[in-house]
Amino acid sequence: MPEAPQDFCAFCGSRLDDAAPLRSCTSCGRAAYRDPKVGVGAVVLDDAGRLLLVKRGIPPAKGLWSLPAGFVDADEDPRAAAAREALEETGLVVDVGDVVDVWAGGGGRASFFLAFRATVTGGTLQAGDDADEAEFFALDALPELAFPSTRAVAERLSTPA
Ligand SMILES: [Zn+2]
């Protein structure tokens, strides 16, 4: 494998010891923490009970459909991130509510993924940013879904409580 920046100490530039339980620098001994990448998504239903999905314009799973979703920025509130991604990808302003569930690795490149219930409060449906299309789908007529988390959300919504 080619060497990558994360293979080296951020303090002194020496190589990290991959064999150590907590990766540490072979020279100065400092620990190198690897932080998780957090993904969030919005679960939005319209008045007819249809689910809002976006067609992914970028890898992974390009061309497949997922919840409006993306990564949480540093110091960003996860709910604010979900609302931001929904607006960027669908043009809709949403009010973000309860957590539907949390998945480890369920959202593509995220280390873990949180899906929130969200309700539309404004905006106009129009795909943008990483999304090629944005559309509401009946739960019994969903397109091909991108991620295990997307499928789990769809399955849960389709199952009577
Ligand atoms: Zn070092």
mmCIF file of C-alpha atoms and ligand atoms in Angstrom:
data_model
loop_
_atom_site.group_PDB
_atom_site.id
_atom_site.type_symbol
_atom_site.label_atom_id
_atom_site.label_comp_id
_atom_site.label_asym_id
_atom_site.label_seq_id
_atom_site.Cartn_x
_atom_site.Cartn_y
_atom_site.Cartn_z
ATOM 1 C CA MET A 1 0.000 0.000 0.000
ATOM 2 C CA PRO A 2 1.225 3.522 -0.739
ATOM 3 C CA GLU A 3 2.186 5.620 2.257
ATOM 4 C CA ALA A 4 -0.450 8.091 3.406
ATOM 5 C CA PRO A 5 -0.317 11.151 5.700
ATOM 6 C CA GLN A 6 -2.120 9.186 8.418
ATOM 7 C CA ASP A 7 0.810 6.738 8.518
ATOM 8 C CA PHE A 8 3.032 9.437 10.028
ATOM 9 C CA CYS A 9 3.214 11.315 13.315
ATOM 10 C CA ALA A 10 1.560 14.744 13.228
ATOM 11 C CA PHE A 11 4.138 16.060 15.692
ATOM 12 C CA CYS A 12 7.517 14.841 14.410
ATOM 13 C CA GLY A 13 6.774 13.204 11.059
ATOM 14 C CA SER A 14 8.115 9.780 12.027
ATOM 15 C CA ARG A 15 6.361 6.578 11.073
ATOM 16 C CA LEU A 16 3.535 5.317 13.308
ATOM 17 C CA ASP A 17 3.650 1.843 14.781
ATOM 18 C CA ASP A 18 0.637 -0.018 13.415
ATOM 19 C CA ALA A 19 1.280 -3.002 15.672
ATOM 20 C CA ALA A 20 0.780 -0.996 18.863
ATOM 21 C CA PRO A 21 -2.700 -1.351 20.431
ATOM 22 C CA LEU A 22 -3.097 2.415 20.226
ATOM 23 C CA ARG A 23 -1.145 3.602 17.190
ATOM 24 C CA SER A 24 1.833 5.536 18.441
ATOM 25 C CA CYS A 25 4.871 7.258 17.011
ATOM 26 C CA THR A 26 7.998 5.112 16.650
ATOM 27 C CA SER A 27 10.144 8.158 17.422
ATOM 28 C CA CYS A 28 8.464 10.490 19.929
ATOM 29 C CA GLY A 29 5.973 7.988 21.300
ATOM 30 C CA ARG A 30 2.909 10.222 21.023
ATOM 31 C CA ALA A 31 -0.403 8.474 20.394
ATOM 32 C CA ALA A 32 -2.178 8.983 17.084
ATOM 33 C CA TYR A 33 -5.929 8.973 17.631
ATOM 34 C CA ARG A 34 -8.091 8.101 14.706
ATOM 35 C CA ASP A 35 -11.400 9.936 14.942
ATOM 36 C CA PRO A 36 -14.655 8.644 13.475
ATOM 37 C CA LYS A 37 -16.271 10.249 10.465
ATOM 38 C CA VAL A 38 -19.894 10.993 11.357
ATOM 39 C CA GLY A 39 -22.679 10.892 8.789
ATOM 40 C CA VAL A 40 -26.219 12.187 9.292
ATOM 41 C CA GLY A 41 -29.371 11.827 7.234
ATOM 42 C CA ALA A 42 -32.923 13.165 7.244
ATOM 43 C CA VAL A 43 -35.968 10.887 7.127
ATOM 44 C CA VAL A 44 -38.659 13.089 5.575
ATOM 45 C CA LEU A 45 -42.168 11.927 4.724
ATOM 46 C CA ASP A 46 -44.716 13.999 2.824
ATOM 47 C CA ASP A 47 -48.449 14.172 3.604
ATOM 48 C CA ALA A 48 -49.045 11.055 1.513
ATOM 49 C CA GLY A 49 -46.479 9.106 3.575
ATOM 50 C CA ARG A 50 -43.928 9.057 0.786
ATOM 51 C CA LEU A 51 -40.202 9.075 1.620
ATOM 52 C CA LEU A 52 -37.831 11.785 0.394
ATOM 53 C CA LEU A 53 -34.818 10.323 -1.416
ATOM 54 C CA VAL A 54 -31.971 11.715 -3.474
ATOM 55 C CA LYS A 55 -30.189 10.114 -6.402
ATOM 56 C CA ARG A 56 -26.493 10.173 -5.587
ATOM 57 C CA GLY A 57 -24.358 12.092 -8.051
ATOM 58 C CA ILE A 58 -21.040 11.016 -6.535
ATOM 59 C CA PRO A 59 -19.457 7.757 -5.327
ATOM 60 C CA PRO A 60 -19.956 5.652 -3.329
ATOM 61 C CA ALA A 61 -23.189 4.207 -4.703
ATOM 62 C CA LYS A 62 -23.398 6.818 -7.470
ATOM 63 C CA GLY A 63 -26.732 6.571 -9.291
ATOM 64 C CA LEU A 64 -28.485 4.862 -6.379
ATOM 65 C CA TRP A 65 -30.900 6.527 -3.992
ATOM 66 C CA SER A 66 -30.322 7.466 -0.379
ATOM 67 C CA LEU A 67 -31.690 9.695 2.325
ATOM 68 C CA PRO A 68 -30.549 13.300 2.030
ATOM 69 C CA ALA A 69 -27.346 12.909 4.000
ATOM 70 C CA GLY A 70 -23.771 13.979 4.520
ATOM 71 C CA PHE A 71 -20.944 14.435 6.955
ATOM 72 C CA VAL A 72 -21.058 16.464 10.139
ATOM 73 C CA ASP A 73 -18.538 19.298 10.018
ATOM 74 C CA ALA A 74 -16.194 19.954 12.944
ATOM 75 C CA ASP A 75 -18.099 21.663 15.781
ATOM 76 C CA GLU A 76 -21.415 21.308 13.922
ATOM 77 C CA ASP A 77 -24.555 20.117 15.709
ATOM 78 C CA PRO A 78 -25.632 16.801 14.123
ATOM 79 C CA ARG A 79 -29.239 17.986 13.725
ATOM 80 C CA ALA A 80 -28.061 21.203 12.100
ATOM 81 C CA ALA A 81 -25.914 19.091 9.774
ATOM 82 C CA ALA A 82 -28.919 16.946 8.798
ATOM 83 C CA ALA A 83 -30.969 20.093 8.095
ATOM 84 C CA ARG A 84 -28.096 21.612 6.095
ATOM 85 C CA GLU A 85 -27.669 18.489 3.973
ATOM 86 C CA ALA A 86 -31.430 18.257 3.332
ATOM 87 C CA LEU A 87 -31.484 21.866 2.172
ATOM 88 C CA GLU A 88 -28.363 21.482 0.008
ATOM 89 C CA GLU A 89 -29.536 18.272 -1.652
ATOM 90 C CA THR A 90 -33.310 18.772 -1.905
ATOM 91 C CA GLY A 91 -34.009 22.513 -1.586
ATOM 92 C CA LEU A 92 -36.343 21.796 1.321
ATOM 93 C CA VAL A 93 -36.111 23.486 4.705
ATOM 94 C CA VAL A 94 -36.665 20.863 7.399
ATOM 95 C CA ASP A 95 -37.186 20.809 11.119
ATOM 96 C CA VAL A 96 -35.069 17.956 12.506
ATOM 97 C CA GLY A 97 -36.535 15.814 15.283
ATOM 98 C CA ASP A 98 -35.858 12.493 16.976
ATOM 99 C CA VAL A 99 -33.164 9.979 16.113
ATOM 100 C CA VAL A 100 -34.535 7.053 14.108
ATOM 101 C CA ASP A 101 -31.446 4.943 14.670
ATOM 102 C CA VAL A 102 -27.645 4.849 14.576
ATOM 103 C CA TRP A 103 -25.665 2.542 12.333
ATOM 104 C CA ALA A 104 -22.000 1.616 12.406
ATOM 105 C CA GLY A 105 -20.725 2.065 8.870
ATOM 106 C CA GLY A 106 -24.282 2.283 7.534
ATOM 107 C CA GLY A 107 -23.861 5.433 5.497
ATOM 108 C CA GLY A 108 -21.232 4.778 2.882
ATOM 109 C CA ARG A 109 -17.920 6.300 3.965
ATOM 110 C CA ALA A 110 -19.100 7.364 7.407
ATOM 111 C CA SER A 111 -17.767 5.517 10.457
ATOM 112 C CA PHE A 112 -21.243 5.786 11.871
ATOM 113 C CA PHE A 113 -24.479 7.216 10.596
ATOM 114 C CA LEU A 114 -27.406 8.826 12.416
ATOM 115 C CA ALA A 115 -30.811 9.148 10.787
ATOM 116 C CA PHE A 116 -33.225 11.779 12.143
ATOM 117 C CA ARG A 117 -36.925 12.239 11.605
ATOM 118 C CA ALA A 118 -37.493 15.567 9.908
ATOM 119 C CA THR A 119 -40.503 17.563 8.713
ATOM 120 C CA VAL A 120 -40.641 20.040 5.858
ATOM 121 C CA THR A 121 -41.243 23.626 6.905
ATOM 122 C CA GLY A 122 -40.374 25.440 3.684
ATOM 123 C CA GLY A 123 -38.363 25.543 0.503
ATOM 124 C CA THR A 124 -38.999 24.107 -2.959
ATOM 125 C CA LEU A 125 -38.084 20.577 -3.966
ATOM 126 C CA GLN A 126 -35.063 20.839 -6.240
ATOM 127 C CA ALA A 127 -31.993 18.593 -6.366
ATOM 128 C CA GLY A 128 -28.643 20.228 -5.616
ATOM 129 C CA ASP A 129 -25.087 19.684 -4.395
ATOM 130 C CA ASP A 130 -24.203 15.946 -4.476
ATOM 131 C CA ALA A 131 -27.728 14.938 -5.546
ATOM 132 C CA ASP A 132 -28.688 14.509 -9.211
ATOM 133 C CA GLU A 133 -32.397 14.141 -8.422
ATOM 134 C CA ALA A 134 -34.621 14.575 -5.392
ATOM 135 C CA GLU A 135 -38.040 13.004 -5.180
ATOM 136 C CA PHE A 136 -40.664 11.572 -2.822
ATOM 137 C CA PHE A 137 -41.360 7.861 -3.304
ATOM 138 C CA ALA A 138 -44.202 5.666 -2.085
ATOM 139 C CA LEU A 139 -42.774 3.061 0.290
ATOM 140 C CA ASP A 140 -44.072 0.229 -1.923
ATOM 141 C CA ALA A 141 -42.435 1.742 -5.018
ATOM 142 C CA LEU A 142 -38.926 2.680 -3.910
ATOM 143 C CA PRO A 143 -36.029 2.922 -6.373
ATOM 144 C CA GLU A 144 -32.754 1.023 -5.879
ATOM 145 C CA LEU A 145 -31.396 2.088 -2.483
ATOM 146 C CA ALA A 146 -27.762 2.944 -1.844
ATOM 147 C CA PHE A 147 -26.879 1.871 1.677
ATOM 148 C CA PRO A 148 -27.879 -0.657 4.348
ATOM 149 C CA SER A 149 -29.017 2.271 6.508
ATOM 150 C CA THR A 150 -31.303 3.546 3.735
ATOM 151 C CA ARG A 151 -32.796 0.084 3.351
ATOM 152 C CA ALA A 152 -33.222 -0.288 7.099
ATOM 153 C CA VAL A 153 -35.080 3.025 7.321
ATOM 154 C CA ALA A 154 -37.351 2.065 4.406
ATOM 155 C CA GLU A 155 -38.027 -1.320 5.959
ATOM 156 C CA ARG A 156 -38.852 0.209 9.306
ATOM 157 C CA LEU A 157 -41.246 2.749 7.770
ATOM 158 C CA SER A 158 -42.939 -0.009 5.785
ATOM 159 C CA THR A 159 -43.495 -2.130 8.878
ATOM 160 C CA PRO A 160 -46.646 -1.174 10.822
ATOM 161 C CA ALA A 161 -45.741 -0.107 14.345
HETATM 162 ZN ZN ZN B 1 6.350 11.545 16.678
#
